[in-house]
């Protein structure tokens, strides 16, 4: 049976890609044929091979099946801004049919398919559609990445409420330490455990020199994912 997940975060810059790489590593270690999918990415760079996004490249590297860059990231934009803004400026609309076709194509190669969103849950992809609308269309279970810092409890509760109000399953959450832990850190984690009605898959410690090859899968227990 193919496992399909959508990875979202409490905000932008909370470590969705760090957590996504850890999930891919853990799933690969568990014997799955894994594929990461970052269908929409802004804040990319122009290279000799074309536009490339570092988050998408990290997912490509940590997927256990060989994938072309275009398979991982069909919509790449240079400007680091909300996708709907740069998409409209470039007159390159983000089509749900394209997102779905790319996702479906990966099912022939992998049995663990993991989609990473852009920004937070309600990131706009057009003037009328958000990333959440596509996830609802695909009916994907959601894994929430919580960047542990001041304000994260409120952001986590709001995101969880939005996911569950959409009729989707919050399958699990990951605590990502985006800064050195403070004296109240244990209480933050305890509160998050209490208010998020989904299993905590693990906690990724703060690592200032982290990169796409850092081994992180051991921090997560994917067997806890709610089915």
mmCIF file of C-alpha atoms in Angstrom:
data_model
loop_
_atom_site.group_PDB
_atom_site.id
_atom_site.type_symbol
_atom_site.label_atom_id
_atom_site.label_comp_id
_atom_site.label_asym_id
_atom_site.label_seq_id
_atom_site.Cartn_x
_atom_site.Cartn_y
_atom_site.Cartn_z
ATOM 1 C CA UNK A 1 0.000 0.000 0.000
ATOM 2 C CA UNK A 2 1.355 3.411 -0.977
ATOM 3 C CA UNK A 3 1.815 5.885 1.862
ATOM 4 C CA UNK A 4 1.061 9.500 0.945
ATOM 5 C CA UNK A 5 1.667 12.510 3.182
ATOM 6 C CA UNK A 6 1.600 16.287 3.061
ATOM 7 C CA UNK A 7 4.152 18.149 5.170
ATOM 8 C CA UNK A 8 3.165 21.636 6.303
ATOM 9 C CA UNK A 9 4.576 24.020 8.870
ATOM 10 C CA UNK A 10 3.412 26.480 11.476
ATOM 11 C CA UNK A 11 5.013 29.259 9.394
ATOM 12 C CA UNK A 12 7.713 29.811 6.830
ATOM 13 C CA UNK A 13 11.297 29.150 7.981
ATOM 14 C CA UNK A 14 10.311 26.573 10.600
ATOM 15 C CA UNK A 15 12.306 23.737 9.061
ATOM 16 C CA UNK A 16 9.805 21.927 6.843
ATOM 17 C CA UNK A 17 12.603 20.766 4.568
ATOM 18 C CA UNK A 18 14.777 19.648 7.490
ATOM 19 C CA UNK A 19 11.871 17.599 8.810
ATOM 20 C CA UNK A 20 10.970 16.346 5.325
ATOM 21 C CA UNK A 21 14.518 15.069 4.814
ATOM 22 C CA UNK A 22 14.391 13.366 8.217
ATOM 23 C CA UNK A 23 11.097 11.694 7.270
ATOM 24 C CA UNK A 24 12.500 10.492 3.951
ATOM 25 C CA UNK A 25 15.578 9.106 5.687
ATOM 26 C CA UNK A 26 13.477 7.317 8.322
ATOM 27 C CA UNK A 27 11.136 5.859 5.702
ATOM 28 C CA UNK A 28 14.045 4.704 3.538
ATOM 29 C CA UNK A 29 15.617 3.050 6.573
ATOM 30 C CA UNK A 30 12.282 1.307 7.215
ATOM 31 C CA UNK A 31 12.415 -0.222 3.726
ATOM 32 C CA UNK A 32 10.164 2.099 1.750
ATOM 33 C CA UNK A 33 10.923 3.328 -1.758
ATOM 34 C CA UNK A 34 10.714 7.032 -1.021
ATOM 35 C CA UNK A 35 10.029 10.086 -3.160
ATOM 36 C CA UNK A 36 9.922 13.709 -2.057
ATOM 37 C CA UNK A 37 7.798 16.187 -4.000
ATOM 38 C CA UNK A 38 8.064 19.976 -3.738
ATOM 39 C CA UNK A 39 5.615 21.002 -6.450
ATOM 40 C CA UNK A 40 5.851 24.753 -5.842
ATOM 41 C CA UNK A 41 8.966 26.589 -4.707
ATOM 42 C CA UNK A 42 9.968 30.226 -4.728
ATOM 43 C CA UNK A 43 13.282 31.749 -3.704
ATOM 44 C CA UNK A 44 15.225 29.659 -6.208
ATOM 45 C CA UNK A 45 18.485 30.275 -8.083
ATOM 46 C CA UNK A 46 19.453 30.251 -11.727
ATOM 47 C CA UNK A 47 22.095 27.605 -12.463
ATOM 48 C CA UNK A 48 23.650 26.112 -15.545
ATOM 49 C CA UNK A 49 20.929 23.455 -15.435
ATOM 50 C CA UNK A 50 18.094 25.962 -15.074
ATOM 51 C CA UNK A 51 16.186 27.270 -12.066
ATOM 52 C CA UNK A 52 16.929 25.233 -8.957
ATOM 53 C CA UNK A 53 15.516 25.451 -5.432
ATOM 54 C CA UNK A 54 17.640 24.272 -2.499
ATOM 55 C CA UNK A 55 14.673 22.714 -0.662
ATOM 56 C CA UNK A 56 13.664 20.719 -3.733
ATOM 57 C CA UNK A 57 17.271 19.629 -4.263
ATOM 58 C CA UNK A 58 17.378 18.378 -0.668
ATOM 59 C CA UNK A 59 14.241 16.288 -1.236
ATOM 60 C CA UNK A 60 15.690 14.931 -4.470
ATOM 61 C CA UNK A 61 18.893 13.947 -2.659
ATOM 62 C CA UNK A 62 17.047 12.226 0.194
ATOM 63 C CA UNK A 63 14.616 10.295 -2.013
ATOM 64 C CA UNK A 64 15.660 6.668 -2.360
ATOM 65 C CA UNK A 65 14.370 6.365 -5.929
ATOM 66 C CA UNK A 66 16.129 8.268 -8.733
ATOM 67 C CA UNK A 67 14.159 11.370 -9.693
ATOM 68 C CA UNK A 68 14.835 14.170 -12.130
ATOM 69 C CA UNK A 69 14.690 17.688 -10.758
ATOM 70 C CA UNK A 70 11.560 18.407 -12.788
ATOM 71 C CA UNK A 71 9.814 15.415 -11.197
ATOM 72 C CA UNK A 72 10.473 16.848 -7.748
ATOM 73 C CA UNK A 73 9.751 20.514 -8.491
ATOM 74 C CA UNK A 74 7.560 21.332 -11.517
ATOM 75 C CA UNK A 75 7.008 24.977 -10.480
ATOM 76 C CA UNK A 76 10.187 26.844 -9.524
ATOM 77 C CA UNK A 77 10.314 30.640 -9.179
ATOM 78 C CA UNK A 78 13.319 32.853 -8.567
ATOM 79 C CA UNK A 79 11.843 35.564 -6.363
ATOM 80 C CA UNK A 80 11.509 34.698 -2.632
ATOM 81 C CA UNK A 81 7.886 35.740 -2.271
ATOM 82 C CA UNK A 82 4.434 34.196 -2.076
ATOM 83 C CA UNK A 83 3.953 31.888 -5.079
ATOM 84 C CA UNK A 84 0.716 33.524 -6.231
ATOM 85 C CA UNK A 85 2.448 36.892 -6.616
ATOM 86 C CA UNK A 86 5.388 35.742 -8.711
ATOM 87 C CA UNK A 87 3.207 33.305 -10.646
ATOM 88 C CA UNK A 88 0.907 36.144 -11.711
ATOM 89 C CA UNK A 89 3.834 38.402 -12.549
ATOM 90 C CA UNK A 90 5.400 35.764 -14.785
ATOM 91 C CA UNK A 91 1.998 34.843 -16.249
ATOM 92 C CA UNK A 92 2.690 31.240 -15.321
ATOM 93 C CA UNK A 93 -0.407 30.009 -13.459
ATOM 94 C CA UNK A 94 -0.006 27.191 -10.951
ATOM 95 C CA UNK A 95 -2.457 24.551 -12.158
ATOM 96 C CA UNK A 96 -3.831 21.981 -9.727
ATOM 97 C CA UNK A 97 -4.018 19.481 -12.577
ATOM 98 C CA UNK A 98 -0.258 19.811 -13.051
ATOM 99 C CA UNK A 99 0.423 19.343 -9.338
ATOM 100 C CA UNK A 100 -1.756 16.226 -9.283
ATOM 101 C CA UNK A 101 -0.279 14.771 -12.463
ATOM 102 C CA UNK A 102 3.246 15.114 -11.126
ATOM 103 C CA UNK A 103 2.239 13.540 -7.824
ATOM 104 C CA UNK A 104 0.426 10.657 -9.482
ATOM 105 C CA UNK A 105 3.395 9.938 -11.769
ATOM 106 C CA UNK A 106 5.546 9.225 -8.708
ATOM 107 C CA UNK A 107 3.268 6.371 -7.621
ATOM 108 C CA UNK A 108 4.829 4.141 -10.270
ATOM 109 C CA UNK A 109 8.256 4.542 -8.625
ATOM 110 C CA UNK A 110 7.699 4.869 -4.894
ATOM 111 C CA UNK A 111 5.533 3.524 -2.093
ATOM 112 C CA UNK A 112 6.239 6.461 0.238
ATOM 113 C CA UNK A 113 5.220 9.771 -1.348
ATOM 114 C CA UNK A 114 5.811 12.909 0.609
ATOM 115 C CA UNK A 115 4.704 16.365 -0.516
ATOM 116 C CA UNK A 116 6.261 19.437 1.050
ATOM 117 C CA UNK A 117 4.200 22.603 0.966
ATOM 118 C CA UNK A 118 5.379 26.198 0.674
ATOM 119 C CA UNK A 119 5.191 28.530 3.637
ATOM 120 C CA UNK A 120 2.282 27.727 5.941
ATOM 121 C CA UNK A 121 -1.023 25.917 5.532
ATOM 122 C CA UNK A 122 -2.947 28.634 3.675
ATOM 123 C CA UNK A 123 -0.194 29.798 1.301
ATOM 124 C CA UNK A 124 -1.969 31.232 -1.778
ATOM 125 C CA UNK A 125 -1.206 29.644 -5.140
ATOM 126 C CA UNK A 126 -3.520 31.998 -7.050
ATOM 127 C CA UNK A 127 -5.983 34.788 -6.347
ATOM 128 C CA UNK A 128 -8.634 32.202 -5.468
ATOM 129 C CA UNK A 129 -6.830 29.004 -4.426
ATOM 130 C CA UNK A 130 -4.459 28.070 -1.611
ATOM 131 C CA UNK A 131 -2.118 25.121 -1.152
ATOM 132 C CA UNK A 132 -4.652 23.823 1.387
ATOM 133 C CA UNK A 133 -7.276 23.583 -1.359
ATOM 134 C CA UNK A 134 -5.056 21.199 -3.328
ATOM 135 C CA UNK A 135 -4.335 19.065 -0.255
ATOM 136 C CA UNK A 136 -8.080 18.851 0.415
ATOM 137 C CA UNK A 137 -8.655 17.849 -3.212
ATOM 138 C CA UNK A 138 -6.076 15.066 -2.860
ATOM 139 C CA UNK A 139 -7.344 14.181 0.625
ATOM 140 C CA UNK A 140 -3.835 13.757 2.017
ATOM 141 C CA UNK A 141 -3.040 13.110 5.670
ATOM 142 C CA UNK A 142 -0.967 15.943 7.114
ATOM 143 C CA UNK A 143 2.280 15.998 9.083
ATOM 144 C CA UNK A 144 2.818 19.287 10.915
ATOM 145 C CA UNK A 145 6.288 20.714 11.516
ATOM 146 C CA UNK A 146 6.395 22.992 14.555
ATOM 147 C CA UNK A 147 9.336 25.383 14.696
ATOM 148 C CA UNK A 148 9.814 25.535 18.462
ATOM 149 C CA UNK A 149 10.054 29.210 19.432
ATOM 150 C CA UNK A 150 7.956 31.909 21.052
ATOM 151 C CA UNK A 151 4.479 31.876 19.487
ATOM 152 C CA UNK A 152 4.657 28.318 18.173
ATOM 153 C CA UNK A 153 1.921 26.962 20.450
ATOM 154 C CA UNK A 154 -0.665 29.360 19.057
ATOM 155 C CA UNK A 155 0.510 28.782 15.476
ATOM 156 C CA UNK A 156 0.444 25.003 15.949
ATOM 157 C CA UNK A 157 -3.065 25.053 17.401
ATOM 158 C CA UNK A 158 -4.371 27.285 14.600
ATOM 159 C CA UNK A 159 -2.825 25.097 11.905
ATOM 160 C CA UNK A 160 -4.090 21.876 13.481
ATOM 161 C CA UNK A 161 -7.578 23.369 13.750
ATOM 162 C CA UNK A 162 -7.511 24.406 10.083
ATOM 163 C CA UNK A 163 -6.357 20.958 8.961
ATOM 164 C CA UNK A 164 -8.976 19.120 10.986
ATOM 165 C CA UNK A 165 -11.750 21.577 10.080
ATOM 166 C CA UNK A 166 -11.016 20.759 6.434
ATOM 167 C CA UNK A 167 -11.865 17.123 7.142
ATOM 168 C CA UNK A 168 -8.249 15.977 6.904
ATOM 169 C CA UNK A 169 -6.306 13.820 9.311
ATOM 170 C CA UNK A 170 -3.453 15.320 11.293
ATOM 171 C CA UNK A 171 -1.319 12.188 11.184
ATOM 172 C CA UNK A 172 1.505 13.433 13.355
ATOM 173 C CA UNK A 173 3.718 16.357 14.237
ATOM 174 C CA UNK A 174 7.426 17.039 14.557
ATOM 175 C CA UNK A 175 9.122 19.447 16.934
ATOM 176 C CA UNK A 176 11.975 21.189 15.153
ATOM 177 C CA UNK A 177 14.316 23.184 17.376
ATOM 178 C CA UNK A 178 15.010 26.202 15.175
ATOM 179 C CA UNK A 179 17.043 27.902 17.902
ATOM 180 C CA UNK A 180 18.972 26.851 21.009
ATOM 181 C CA UNK A 181 16.543 25.563 23.614
ATOM 182 C CA UNK A 182 15.635 27.898 26.475
ATOM 183 C CA UNK A 183 14.635 27.213 30.059
ATOM 184 C CA UNK A 184 10.937 26.903 29.129
ATOM 185 C CA UNK A 185 11.554 24.424 26.319
ATOM 186 C CA UNK A 186 10.283 21.348 28.229
ATOM 187 C CA UNK A 187 7.063 23.195 29.038
ATOM 188 C CA UNK A 188 6.589 24.194 25.385
ATOM 189 C CA UNK A 189 6.953 20.568 24.300
ATOM 190 C CA UNK A 190 4.629 19.355 27.059
ATOM 191 C CA UNK A 191 1.997 21.912 26.048
ATOM 192 C CA UNK A 192 2.272 20.979 22.377
ATOM 193 C CA UNK A 193 1.879 17.300 23.275
ATOM 194 C CA UNK A 194 -1.248 18.186 25.210
ATOM 195 C CA UNK A 195 -2.963 20.445 22.664
ATOM 196 C CA UNK A 196 -2.093 18.641 19.420
ATOM 197 C CA UNK A 197 -4.338 15.617 19.091
ATOM 198 C CA UNK A 198 -1.873 13.618 17.022
ATOM 199 C CA UNK A 199 1.289 11.660 17.844
ATOM 200 C CA UNK A 200 4.586 13.488 18.239
ATOM 201 C CA UNK A 201 6.949 11.713 15.838
ATOM 202 C CA UNK A 202 10.068 13.154 17.415
ATOM 203 C CA UNK A 203 12.170 16.218 18.055
ATOM 204 C CA UNK A 204 14.969 17.408 15.777
ATOM 205 C CA UNK A 205 17.608 19.231 17.834
ATOM 206 C CA UNK A 206 19.027 22.637 16.936
ATOM 207 C CA UNK A 207 22.000 22.213 14.623
ATOM 208 C CA UNK A 208 23.531 25.432 13.241
ATOM 209 C CA UNK A 209 25.527 23.608 10.540
ATOM 210 C CA UNK A 210 22.749 21.381 9.253
ATOM 211 C CA UNK A 211 22.637 20.542 5.546
ATOM 212 C CA UNK A 212 20.724 18.243 3.227
ATOM 213 C CA UNK A 213 23.004 15.292 4.016
ATOM 214 C CA UNK A 214 22.845 15.533 7.805
ATOM 215 C CA UNK A 215 21.527 12.209 9.178
ATOM 216 C CA UNK A 216 18.297 13.078 10.982
ATOM 217 C CA UNK A 217 16.002 10.106 10.416
ATOM 218 C CA UNK A 218 16.939 8.558 13.746
ATOM 219 C CA UNK A 219 15.187 11.352 15.605
ATOM 220 C CA UNK A 220 11.788 10.293 14.254
ATOM 221 C CA UNK A 221 9.547 7.289 14.810
ATOM 222 C CA UNK A 222 7.373 6.998 11.712
ATOM 223 C CA UNK A 223 5.626 3.925 13.149
ATOM 224 C CA UNK A 224 3.632 6.385 15.270
ATOM 225 C CA UNK A 225 1.991 7.990 12.245
ATOM 226 C CA UNK A 226 -1.773 7.900 12.576
ATOM 227 C CA UNK A 227 -3.333 5.715 9.885
#
